[in-house]
XYZ file of C-alpha atoms in Angstrom:
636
model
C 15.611 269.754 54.977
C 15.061 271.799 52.099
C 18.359 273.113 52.034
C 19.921 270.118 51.874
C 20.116 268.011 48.875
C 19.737 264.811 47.673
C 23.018 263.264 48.809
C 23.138 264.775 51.946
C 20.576 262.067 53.075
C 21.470 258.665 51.863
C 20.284 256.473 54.642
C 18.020 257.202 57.201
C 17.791 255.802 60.527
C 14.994 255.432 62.938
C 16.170 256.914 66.553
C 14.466 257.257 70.072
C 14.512 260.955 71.218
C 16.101 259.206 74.893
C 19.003 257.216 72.922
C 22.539 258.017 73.477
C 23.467 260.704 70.635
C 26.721 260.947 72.184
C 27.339 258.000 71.548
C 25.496 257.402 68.103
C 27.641 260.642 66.708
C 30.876 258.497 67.709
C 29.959 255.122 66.332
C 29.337 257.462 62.894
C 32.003 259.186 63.312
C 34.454 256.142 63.322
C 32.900 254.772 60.487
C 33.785 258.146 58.251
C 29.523 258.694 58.204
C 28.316 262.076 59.507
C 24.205 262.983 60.848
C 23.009 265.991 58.367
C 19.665 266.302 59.451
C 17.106 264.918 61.946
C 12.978 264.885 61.236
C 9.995 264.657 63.446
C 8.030 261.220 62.264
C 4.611 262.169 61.681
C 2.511 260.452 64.508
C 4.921 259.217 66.261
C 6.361 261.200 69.280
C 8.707 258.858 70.922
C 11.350 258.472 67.763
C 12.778 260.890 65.130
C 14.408 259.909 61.625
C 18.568 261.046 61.381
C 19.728 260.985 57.910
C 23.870 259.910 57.288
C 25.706 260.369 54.613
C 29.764 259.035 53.848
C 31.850 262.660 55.385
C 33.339 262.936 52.108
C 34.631 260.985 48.553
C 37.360 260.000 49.865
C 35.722 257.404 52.768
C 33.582 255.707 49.851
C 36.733 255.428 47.622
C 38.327 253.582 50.671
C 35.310 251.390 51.329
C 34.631 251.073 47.621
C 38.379 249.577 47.510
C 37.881 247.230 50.326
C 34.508 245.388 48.895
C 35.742 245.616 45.598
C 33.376 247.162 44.375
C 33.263 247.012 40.258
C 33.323 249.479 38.301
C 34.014 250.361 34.204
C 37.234 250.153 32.969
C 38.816 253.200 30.777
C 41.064 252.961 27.710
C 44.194 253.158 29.802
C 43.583 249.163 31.022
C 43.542 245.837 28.940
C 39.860 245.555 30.107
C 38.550 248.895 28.820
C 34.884 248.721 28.161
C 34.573 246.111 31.142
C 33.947 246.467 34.835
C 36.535 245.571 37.361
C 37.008 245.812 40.637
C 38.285 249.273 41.942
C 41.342 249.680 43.459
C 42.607 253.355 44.555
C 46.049 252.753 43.586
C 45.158 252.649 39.740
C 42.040 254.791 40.561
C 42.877 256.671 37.145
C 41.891 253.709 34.611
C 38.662 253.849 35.583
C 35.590 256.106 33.091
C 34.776 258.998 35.590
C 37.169 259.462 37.792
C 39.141 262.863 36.930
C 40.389 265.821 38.767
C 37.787 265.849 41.427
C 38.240 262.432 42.532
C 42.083 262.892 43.041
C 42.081 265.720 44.627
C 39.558 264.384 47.619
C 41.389 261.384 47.701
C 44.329 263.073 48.072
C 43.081 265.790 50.645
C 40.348 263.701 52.790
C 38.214 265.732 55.302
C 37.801 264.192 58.637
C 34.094 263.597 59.715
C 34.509 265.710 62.989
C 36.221 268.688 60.878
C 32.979 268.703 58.958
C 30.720 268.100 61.536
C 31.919 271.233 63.583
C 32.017 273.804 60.166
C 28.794 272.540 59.139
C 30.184 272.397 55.772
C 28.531 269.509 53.673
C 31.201 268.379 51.073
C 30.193 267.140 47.197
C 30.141 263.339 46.949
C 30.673 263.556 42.925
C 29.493 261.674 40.112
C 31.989 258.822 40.294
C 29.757 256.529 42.032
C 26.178 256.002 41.012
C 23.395 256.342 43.440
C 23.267 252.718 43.756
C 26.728 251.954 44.328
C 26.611 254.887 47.092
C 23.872 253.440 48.964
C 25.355 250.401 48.710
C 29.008 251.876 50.292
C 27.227 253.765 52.970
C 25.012 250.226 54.010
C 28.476 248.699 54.053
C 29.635 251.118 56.193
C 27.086 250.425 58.807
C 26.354 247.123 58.314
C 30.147 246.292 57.792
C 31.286 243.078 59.175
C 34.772 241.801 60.887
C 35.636 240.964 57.089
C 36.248 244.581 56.523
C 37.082 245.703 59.898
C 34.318 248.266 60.250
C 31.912 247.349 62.996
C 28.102 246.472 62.259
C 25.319 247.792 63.131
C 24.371 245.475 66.134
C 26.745 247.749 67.875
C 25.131 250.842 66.976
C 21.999 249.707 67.584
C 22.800 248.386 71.457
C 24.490 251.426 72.564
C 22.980 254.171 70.386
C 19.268 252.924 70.533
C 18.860 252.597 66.813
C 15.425 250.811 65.610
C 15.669 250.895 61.875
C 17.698 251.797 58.721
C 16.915 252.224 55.280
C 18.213 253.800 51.918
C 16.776 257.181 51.023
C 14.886 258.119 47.970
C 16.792 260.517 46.021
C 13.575 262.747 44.244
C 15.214 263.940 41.223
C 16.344 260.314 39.825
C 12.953 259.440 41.148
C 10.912 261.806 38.633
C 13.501 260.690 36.088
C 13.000 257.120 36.526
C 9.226 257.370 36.639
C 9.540 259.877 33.387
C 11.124 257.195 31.209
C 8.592 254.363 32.558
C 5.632 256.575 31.400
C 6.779 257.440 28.257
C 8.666 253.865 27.379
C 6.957 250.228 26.692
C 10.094 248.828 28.967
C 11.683 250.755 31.737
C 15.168 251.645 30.727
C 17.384 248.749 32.869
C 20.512 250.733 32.597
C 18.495 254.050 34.581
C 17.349 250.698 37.007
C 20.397 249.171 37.510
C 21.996 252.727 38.795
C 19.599 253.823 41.269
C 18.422 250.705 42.268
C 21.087 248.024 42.108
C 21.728 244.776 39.893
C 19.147 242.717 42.135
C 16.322 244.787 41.667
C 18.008 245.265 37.727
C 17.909 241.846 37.412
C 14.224 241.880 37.281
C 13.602 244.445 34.935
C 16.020 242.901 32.597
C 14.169 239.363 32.874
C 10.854 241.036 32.084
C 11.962 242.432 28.949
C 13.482 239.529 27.408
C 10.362 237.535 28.626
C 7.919 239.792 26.913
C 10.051 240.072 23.725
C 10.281 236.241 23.421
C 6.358 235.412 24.275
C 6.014 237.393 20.847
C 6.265 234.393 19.197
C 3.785 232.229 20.874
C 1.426 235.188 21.553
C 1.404 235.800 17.571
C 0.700 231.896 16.550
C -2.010 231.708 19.745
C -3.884 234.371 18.558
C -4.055 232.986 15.164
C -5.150 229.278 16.242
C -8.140 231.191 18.511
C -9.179 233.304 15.453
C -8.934 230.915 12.919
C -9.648 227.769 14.629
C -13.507 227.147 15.980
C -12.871 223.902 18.690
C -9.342 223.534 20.023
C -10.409 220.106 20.751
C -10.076 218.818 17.820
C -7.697 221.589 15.825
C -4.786 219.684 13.837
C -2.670 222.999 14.565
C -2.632 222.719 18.531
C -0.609 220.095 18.983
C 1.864 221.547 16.869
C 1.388 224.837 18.555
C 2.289 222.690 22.032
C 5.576 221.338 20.854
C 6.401 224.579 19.644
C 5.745 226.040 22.647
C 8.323 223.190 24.139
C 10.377 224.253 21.991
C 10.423 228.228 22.482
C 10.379 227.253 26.688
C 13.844 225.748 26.133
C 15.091 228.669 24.012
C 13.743 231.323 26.175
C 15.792 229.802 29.009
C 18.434 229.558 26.897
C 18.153 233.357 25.943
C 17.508 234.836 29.294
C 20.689 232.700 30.510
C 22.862 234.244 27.788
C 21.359 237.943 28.300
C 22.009 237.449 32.521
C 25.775 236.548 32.132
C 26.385 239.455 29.595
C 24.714 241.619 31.764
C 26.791 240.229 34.449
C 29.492 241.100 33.143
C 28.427 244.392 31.663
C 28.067 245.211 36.027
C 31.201 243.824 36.783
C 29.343 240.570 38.957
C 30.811 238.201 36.918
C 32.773 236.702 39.250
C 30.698 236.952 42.489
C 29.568 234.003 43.446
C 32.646 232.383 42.975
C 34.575 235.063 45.145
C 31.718 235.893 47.789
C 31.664 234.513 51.350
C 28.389 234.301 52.896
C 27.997 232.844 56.395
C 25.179 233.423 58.137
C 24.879 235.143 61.786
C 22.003 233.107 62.381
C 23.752 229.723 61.755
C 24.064 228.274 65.137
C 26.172 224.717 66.309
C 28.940 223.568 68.911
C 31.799 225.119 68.846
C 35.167 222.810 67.386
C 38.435 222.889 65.827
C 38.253 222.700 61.868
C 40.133 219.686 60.409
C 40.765 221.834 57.362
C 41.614 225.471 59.217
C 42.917 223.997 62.395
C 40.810 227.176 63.447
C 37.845 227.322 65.681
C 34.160 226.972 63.601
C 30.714 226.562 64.393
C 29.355 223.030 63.685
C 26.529 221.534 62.579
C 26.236 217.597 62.082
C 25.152 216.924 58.965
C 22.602 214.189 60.370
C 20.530 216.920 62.560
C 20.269 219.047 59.137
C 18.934 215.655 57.347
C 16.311 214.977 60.358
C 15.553 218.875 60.278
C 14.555 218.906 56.617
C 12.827 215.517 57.064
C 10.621 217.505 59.673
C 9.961 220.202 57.314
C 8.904 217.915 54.219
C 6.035 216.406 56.616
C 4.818 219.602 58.464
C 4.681 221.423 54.776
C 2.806 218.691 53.458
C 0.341 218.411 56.038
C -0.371 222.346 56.154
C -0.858 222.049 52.621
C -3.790 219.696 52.651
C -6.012 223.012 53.707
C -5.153 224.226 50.106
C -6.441 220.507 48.487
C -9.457 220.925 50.235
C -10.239 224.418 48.776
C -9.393 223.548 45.294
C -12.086 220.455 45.866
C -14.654 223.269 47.490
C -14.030 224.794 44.404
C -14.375 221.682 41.714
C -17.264 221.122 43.268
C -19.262 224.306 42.715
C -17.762 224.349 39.315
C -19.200 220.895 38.677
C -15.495 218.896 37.879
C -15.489 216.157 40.772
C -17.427 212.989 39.207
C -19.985 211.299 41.691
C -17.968 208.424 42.317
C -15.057 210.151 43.373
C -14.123 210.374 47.491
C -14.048 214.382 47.022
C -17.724 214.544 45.556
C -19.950 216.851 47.489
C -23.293 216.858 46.858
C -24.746 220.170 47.914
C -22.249 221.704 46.266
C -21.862 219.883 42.774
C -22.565 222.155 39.724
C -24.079 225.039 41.711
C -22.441 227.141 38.993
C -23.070 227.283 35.855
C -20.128 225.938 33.131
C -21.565 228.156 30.215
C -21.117 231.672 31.382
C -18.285 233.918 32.419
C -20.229 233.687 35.855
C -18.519 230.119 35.547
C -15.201 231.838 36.487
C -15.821 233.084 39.717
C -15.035 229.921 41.643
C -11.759 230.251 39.894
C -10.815 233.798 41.066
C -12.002 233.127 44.767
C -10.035 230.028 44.506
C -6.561 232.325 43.270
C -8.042 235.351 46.289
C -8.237 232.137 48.893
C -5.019 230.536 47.978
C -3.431 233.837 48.133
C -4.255 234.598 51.680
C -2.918 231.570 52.548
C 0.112 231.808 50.849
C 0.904 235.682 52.552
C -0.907 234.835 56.044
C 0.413 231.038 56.310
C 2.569 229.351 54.003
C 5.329 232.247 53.771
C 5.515 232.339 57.562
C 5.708 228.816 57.630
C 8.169 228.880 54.591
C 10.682 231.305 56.570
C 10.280 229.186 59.646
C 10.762 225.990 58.578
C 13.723 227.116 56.577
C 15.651 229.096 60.052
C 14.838 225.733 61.494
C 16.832 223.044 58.932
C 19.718 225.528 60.086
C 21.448 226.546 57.156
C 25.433 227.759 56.985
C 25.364 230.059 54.244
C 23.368 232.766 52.853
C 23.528 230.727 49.747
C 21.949 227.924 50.650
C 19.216 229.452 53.010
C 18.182 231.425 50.090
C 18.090 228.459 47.782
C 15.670 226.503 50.220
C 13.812 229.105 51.026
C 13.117 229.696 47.147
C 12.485 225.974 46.738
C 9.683 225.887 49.488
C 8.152 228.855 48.231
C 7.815 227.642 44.869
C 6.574 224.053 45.865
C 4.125 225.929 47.804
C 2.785 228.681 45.301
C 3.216 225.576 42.522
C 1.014 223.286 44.302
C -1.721 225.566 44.825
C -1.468 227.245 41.199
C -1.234 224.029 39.191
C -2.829 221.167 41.405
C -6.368 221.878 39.924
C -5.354 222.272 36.930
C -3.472 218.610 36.900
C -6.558 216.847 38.243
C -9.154 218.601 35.578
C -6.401 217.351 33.109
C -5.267 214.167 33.844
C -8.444 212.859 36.147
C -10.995 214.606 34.466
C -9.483 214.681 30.844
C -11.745 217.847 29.670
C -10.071 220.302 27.395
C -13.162 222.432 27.803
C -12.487 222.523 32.126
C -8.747 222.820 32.014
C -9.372 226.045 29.780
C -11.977 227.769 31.719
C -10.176 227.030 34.765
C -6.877 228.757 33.364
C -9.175 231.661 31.984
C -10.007 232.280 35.539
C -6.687 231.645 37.021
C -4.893 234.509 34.614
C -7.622 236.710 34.826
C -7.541 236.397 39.478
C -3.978 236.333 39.570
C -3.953 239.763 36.833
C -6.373 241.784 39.383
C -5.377 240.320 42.622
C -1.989 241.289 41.318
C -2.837 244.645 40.701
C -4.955 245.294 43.094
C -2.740 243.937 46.352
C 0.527 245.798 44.716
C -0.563 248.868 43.733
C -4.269 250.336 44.277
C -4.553 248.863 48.019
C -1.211 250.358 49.012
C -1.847 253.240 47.471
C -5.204 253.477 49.867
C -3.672 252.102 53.240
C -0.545 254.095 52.889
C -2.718 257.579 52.121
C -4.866 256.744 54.858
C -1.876 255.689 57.603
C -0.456 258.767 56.994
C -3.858 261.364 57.167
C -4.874 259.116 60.702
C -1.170 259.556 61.815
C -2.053 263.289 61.201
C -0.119 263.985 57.570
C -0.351 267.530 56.165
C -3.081 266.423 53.654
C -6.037 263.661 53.701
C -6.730 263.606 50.143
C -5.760 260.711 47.920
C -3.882 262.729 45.273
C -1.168 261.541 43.418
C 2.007 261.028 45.024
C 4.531 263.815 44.715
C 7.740 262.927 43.360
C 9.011 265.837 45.804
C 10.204 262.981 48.483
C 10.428 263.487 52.110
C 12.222 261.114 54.090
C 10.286 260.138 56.862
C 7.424 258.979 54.258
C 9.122 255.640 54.200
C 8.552 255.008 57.396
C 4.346 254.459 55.913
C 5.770 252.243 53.129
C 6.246 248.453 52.914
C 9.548 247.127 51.874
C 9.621 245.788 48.410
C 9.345 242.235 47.377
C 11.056 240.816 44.398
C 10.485 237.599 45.323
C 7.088 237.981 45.260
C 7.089 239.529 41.352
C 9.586 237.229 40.519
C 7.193 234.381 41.757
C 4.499 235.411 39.776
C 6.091 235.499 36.617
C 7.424 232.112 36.530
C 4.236 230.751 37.414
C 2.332 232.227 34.664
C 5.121 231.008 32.533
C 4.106 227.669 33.576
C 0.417 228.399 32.996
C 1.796 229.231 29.310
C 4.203 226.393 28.433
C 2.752 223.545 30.461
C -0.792 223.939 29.145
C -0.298 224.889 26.003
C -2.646 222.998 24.091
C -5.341 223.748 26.291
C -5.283 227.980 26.368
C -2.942 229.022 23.688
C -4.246 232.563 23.665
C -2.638 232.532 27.040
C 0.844 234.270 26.082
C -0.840 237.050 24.612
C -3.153 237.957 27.413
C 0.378 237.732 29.400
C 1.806 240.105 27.223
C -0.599 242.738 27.630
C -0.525 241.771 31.681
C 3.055 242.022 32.009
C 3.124 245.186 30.184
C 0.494 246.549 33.011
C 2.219 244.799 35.763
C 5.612 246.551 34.757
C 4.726 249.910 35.081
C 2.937 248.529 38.209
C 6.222 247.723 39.899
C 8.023 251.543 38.804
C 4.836 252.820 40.596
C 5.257 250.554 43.341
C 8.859 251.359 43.700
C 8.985 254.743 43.438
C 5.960 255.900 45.243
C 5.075 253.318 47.350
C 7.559 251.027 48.938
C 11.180 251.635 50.381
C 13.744 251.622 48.328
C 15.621 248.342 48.513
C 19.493 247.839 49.863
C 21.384 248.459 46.565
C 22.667 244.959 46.568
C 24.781 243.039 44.240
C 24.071 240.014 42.178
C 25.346 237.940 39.196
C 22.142 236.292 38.485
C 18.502 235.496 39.210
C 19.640 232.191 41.269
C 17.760 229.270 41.852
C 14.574 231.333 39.910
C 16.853 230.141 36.603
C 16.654 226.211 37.734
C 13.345 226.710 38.167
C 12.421 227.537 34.960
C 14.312 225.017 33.568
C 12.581 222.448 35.744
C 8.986 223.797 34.003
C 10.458 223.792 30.753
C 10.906 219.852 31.570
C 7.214 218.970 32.943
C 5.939 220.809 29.664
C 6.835 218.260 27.529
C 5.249 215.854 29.428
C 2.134 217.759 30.609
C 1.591 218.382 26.808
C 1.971 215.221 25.407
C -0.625 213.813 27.524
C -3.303 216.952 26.692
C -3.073 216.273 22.754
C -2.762 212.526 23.262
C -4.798 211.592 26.179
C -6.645 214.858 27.533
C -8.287 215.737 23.897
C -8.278 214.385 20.264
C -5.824 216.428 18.977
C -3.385 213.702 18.191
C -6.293 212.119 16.019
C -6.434 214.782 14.310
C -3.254 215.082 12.678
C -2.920 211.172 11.974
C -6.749 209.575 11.935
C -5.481 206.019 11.913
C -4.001 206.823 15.685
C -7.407 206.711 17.335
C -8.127 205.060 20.988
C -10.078 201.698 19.550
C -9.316 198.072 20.177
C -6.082 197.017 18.270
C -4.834 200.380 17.912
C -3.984 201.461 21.595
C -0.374 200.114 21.492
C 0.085 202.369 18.244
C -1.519 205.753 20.076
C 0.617 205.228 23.325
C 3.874 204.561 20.658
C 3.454 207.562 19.116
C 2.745 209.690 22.363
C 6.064 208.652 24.121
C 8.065 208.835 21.025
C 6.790 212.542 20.592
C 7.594 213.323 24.358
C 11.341 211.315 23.698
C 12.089 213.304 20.415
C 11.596 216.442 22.279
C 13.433 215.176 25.750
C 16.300 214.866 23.183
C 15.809 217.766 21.211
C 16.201 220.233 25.007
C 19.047 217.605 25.492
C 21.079 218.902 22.553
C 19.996 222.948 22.831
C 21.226 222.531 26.707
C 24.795 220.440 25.131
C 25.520 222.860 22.024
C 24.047 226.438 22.881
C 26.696 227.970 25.663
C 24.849 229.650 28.940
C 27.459 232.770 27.948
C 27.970 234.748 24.933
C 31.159 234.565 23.004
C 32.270 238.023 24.286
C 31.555 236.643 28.101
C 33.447 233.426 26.983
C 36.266 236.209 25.684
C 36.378 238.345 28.744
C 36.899 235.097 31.046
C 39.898 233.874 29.103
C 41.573 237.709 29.087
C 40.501 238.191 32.442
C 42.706 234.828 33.270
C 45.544 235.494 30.709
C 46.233 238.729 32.111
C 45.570 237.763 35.821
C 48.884 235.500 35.360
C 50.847 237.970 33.908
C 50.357 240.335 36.872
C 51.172 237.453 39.500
């Protein structure tokens, strides 16, 4: 192993020591992949970790060429600057490609010639580590679409159990370099090691803390400055202008995904991608459209599958009510008339201190368990069930459950304190203790217990060393094999709920964007950590966007206008603050409730007109499409 380096091992696959190597080394072979290595797994004596690698350059330029795979355009093509799909017959306009390139191109090595004279051949520089992994996965995974076999095969004859990407240590201790010494980790350094999914993340994070600047800056001020929010003539200006910078940030982040879209050449991909799912299941019948056999699915068993779903989420997620009322109790919220009132538990904690905030965090700790143990599970399951075509789509519902799910549990207290129990002073202690739980549980379930389980798996499985030092950047492949795969959905989830905590109770906590600031900053190099030293490294996938996480967003930015017109109007006397002739008395009620929905109107139109006249793309996006088309006719 140490002889080898860093490309040698790209992905590494799981094997039982009685599988068929015969037969493993031919499926490889076929496929242009070749077994460098094999490892003992620590512990475990009934499997052993191979690692594969593409034979030579020339089988990823082939593969790269099938998948269109897109890479940056040289001064030799009308697109220079701009990433296109490669092709091998104008191989030359593309930045990178040179004398190396042609020459194994033009002189490809067959696997078994280098098998037998042990002779490991350079990869080159042309493809990033990213885009390698991501040519080698499609090499095993590869479907009838590009005539390669999959890895079903492999695994029923050859006795495969598992297959992941390899850490490559020297980008590793770069990437981990930069994060230390950098506020942001370098997306560019990301987006080539990793892949534009995981990129994609990164990228979102730093526009999001750059833009809560703004807010962070003007909460800060109203909580120095301002002694009782309650009655502050600035916070309900502060709340429509945190409307306000919720629609722009969208606005922003959409304009900074599609340039860096195109910037990765995935402009075009989910207009071009077909994505049928193996798992999609019907009766077999002859297309009206193809006149070719497809697999059918009546649309009324997918309506009465998702009807199912709706009722069996929403009775599961009555456990979650009842522990936010176990926890209004103790915290003394639930009036004495109300059905949820329990006695033994009413006001068993005091409101004044910070000792008020523990029901709070348990709450966050309780509704997190359920979330992992329960609702995911149940997500995932209900979701395989409704039966969905396309990878698309499943993903799409799957994200929508999720959400509804972590949504509901995150923000239903904080709707009843607001609009049931109308206390400014409640709905701000209880999103103290919501940012404050979610920041450590965060921390602590991503990072520091990890950390402990993994060092402790691996000294019981009998590792060279029981001490919990800090993780070498020195990798050795079978140490995945103790790591949990990583998941963005899970970070991405987080974030967009605490952007909700910002934007749709505003007026209530506005020092909340700057305590997010200093969290996200944390949680950031958090995930490098996490990534580099203790999770897998992901599938270098491609993507064009964030997905449904974008509609999401925009959905919150929607429910803020409304969930802040009724804090400053209804919740607290904000709104009398600014104009003291709008106070709830007899006579003047009409006048109060005028004002309130002609405030929430004015800014339903104002996110109206930023959605009409600001463009989701960037002029130079816009410009790239229209070339891209121009010159697309000229060459048909």
């Amino acid at each position: 192993m140490e002889n080898l380096a860093d490309t040698d091992c790209d992905y590494g696959l799981v094997l039982a020591k009685d599988a068929d190597t015969k037969s493993l080394h031919k499926h490889l072979l076929e496929r242009g992949l070749i077994w460098t290595t094999d490892l003992p797994i620590t512990g475990d004596k009934k499997n052993y970790l191979i690692c594969v690698r593409a034979a030579d350059f020339s089988v990823l330029a082939r593969i790269a060429d099938k998948v269109a795979l897109p890479k940056l355009k040289g001064a030799k093509d009308t697109h220079k600057n701009r990433s296109k799909p490669f092709l091998l017959q104008n191989a030359d306009s593309f930045v990178g490609w040179g004398k190396f390139e042609s020459d194994a191109v033009a002189s490809p090595r067959r696997a078994e010639e280098i098998m037998k004279n042990k002779e490991i051949p350079q990869l080159g520089n042309f493809f990033t580590t990213a885009e390698r992994h991501h040519l080698t996965g499609e090499l095993l995974e590869g479907d009838d679409k590009h005539v390669l076999g999959g890895l079903i095969d492999i695994a029923l004859v050859s006795g495969v159990h598992e297959m992941f990407p390899i850490q490559q240590s020297a980008e590793l201790k770069n990437i981990w370099k930069l994060s230390k010494s950098r506020l942001i980790p370098p997306v560019s350094t990301i987006v080539n090691y990793f892949g534009a999914e995981t990129a994609f993340y990164f990228a979102f994070m730093k526009t999001y803390i750059f833009m809560l600047a703004f807010p962070a800056f003007v909460g800060l001020l109203i909580f120095v400055l301002e002694d009782d929010i309650n009655t502050s003539p600035w916070v309900p200006l502060f709340s429509l202008g945190a409307i306000v910078w919720a629609m722009l940030f969208v606005k922003v982040w959409l304009r900074s995904q599609s340039s860096l879209s195109c910037e990765w050449g995935n402009l075009y991909l989910e207009e071009t991608e077909e994505d049928v799912r193996k798992e999609f299941w019907g009766t077999i019948r002859i297309s009206p459209v193809t006149d070719k056999e497809e697999t059918y699915f009546p649309y009324w068993a997918h309506l009465l599958r998702k009807t199912i779903s709706v009722f069996v989420m929403g009775t599961m997620l009555s456990v979650a009510v009842g522990f936010m009322f176990l926890s209004l109790n103790l915290q003394g919220y639930v009036a004495e008339d109300s059905m949820f009132y329990v006695h033994q538990l009413n006001g068993l904690i005091d409101q004044d201190g910070w000792f008020s905030l523990v029901p709070t965090i348990v709450h966050s700790i309780v509704i997190y368990i359920l979330n992992q143990m329960i609702y995911r599970k149940l997500a995932e399951f209900l979701t395989e069930f409704e039966n969905y075509k396309s990878h698309r789509n499943f993903s799409d519902a799957l994200l929508f459950k999720r959400v509804v799910i972590e949504c509901f549990d995150c923000y239903l207290p904080l709707f009843y304190v607001c609009f049931h129990g109308k206390s400014l002073l409640q709905l701000r202690n209880e999103l103290k203790g919501l940012f404050i739980g979610d920041f450590l549980r965060r921390i602590g379930t991503e990072t520091v217990l990890p950390f402990i389980v993994q060092r402790l798996t691996r000294w019981f499985a009998g590792a060279e060393t029981a001490k919990l030092e800090k993780p070498r950047t020195g990798y050795h492949p079978a140490d995945d094999l103790f790591r949990d795969e990583y998941e963005q959905f899970d970070d991405m989830l987080e974030m967009v709920v605490q952007f909700g905590y910002i934007v749709l109770f505003a007026g209530a906590f506005p020092l909340a964007a700057s305590l997010a600031i200093i969290s996200n900053l944390l949680e950031l190099k958090s995930d490098v950590y996490k990534l580099c030293f203790l999770c897998r490294k992901p599938p270098s996938c491609r993507a064009s966007s964030l997905g449904g996480w974008n509609h999401v967003m925009k959905a919150i930015a929607v429910v803020a206008v409304m969930t802040n017109c009724y804090i400053f109007g209804f919740t607290s006397d904000q709104l009398s603050s600014i104009f003291p002739m709008l106070v709830w008395k007899a006579g003047q009620a009409r006048y109060v409730l005028l004002a309130i929905f002609g405030i929430e109107h004015a800014m339903f139109g104002l996110q109206f007109l930023v959605d009409l006249f600001v463009a989701n793309e960037p002029a130079h996006v816009r410009l790239f499409r229209e070339r891209d088309l121009h010159f697309s006719r000229f060459s048909n």
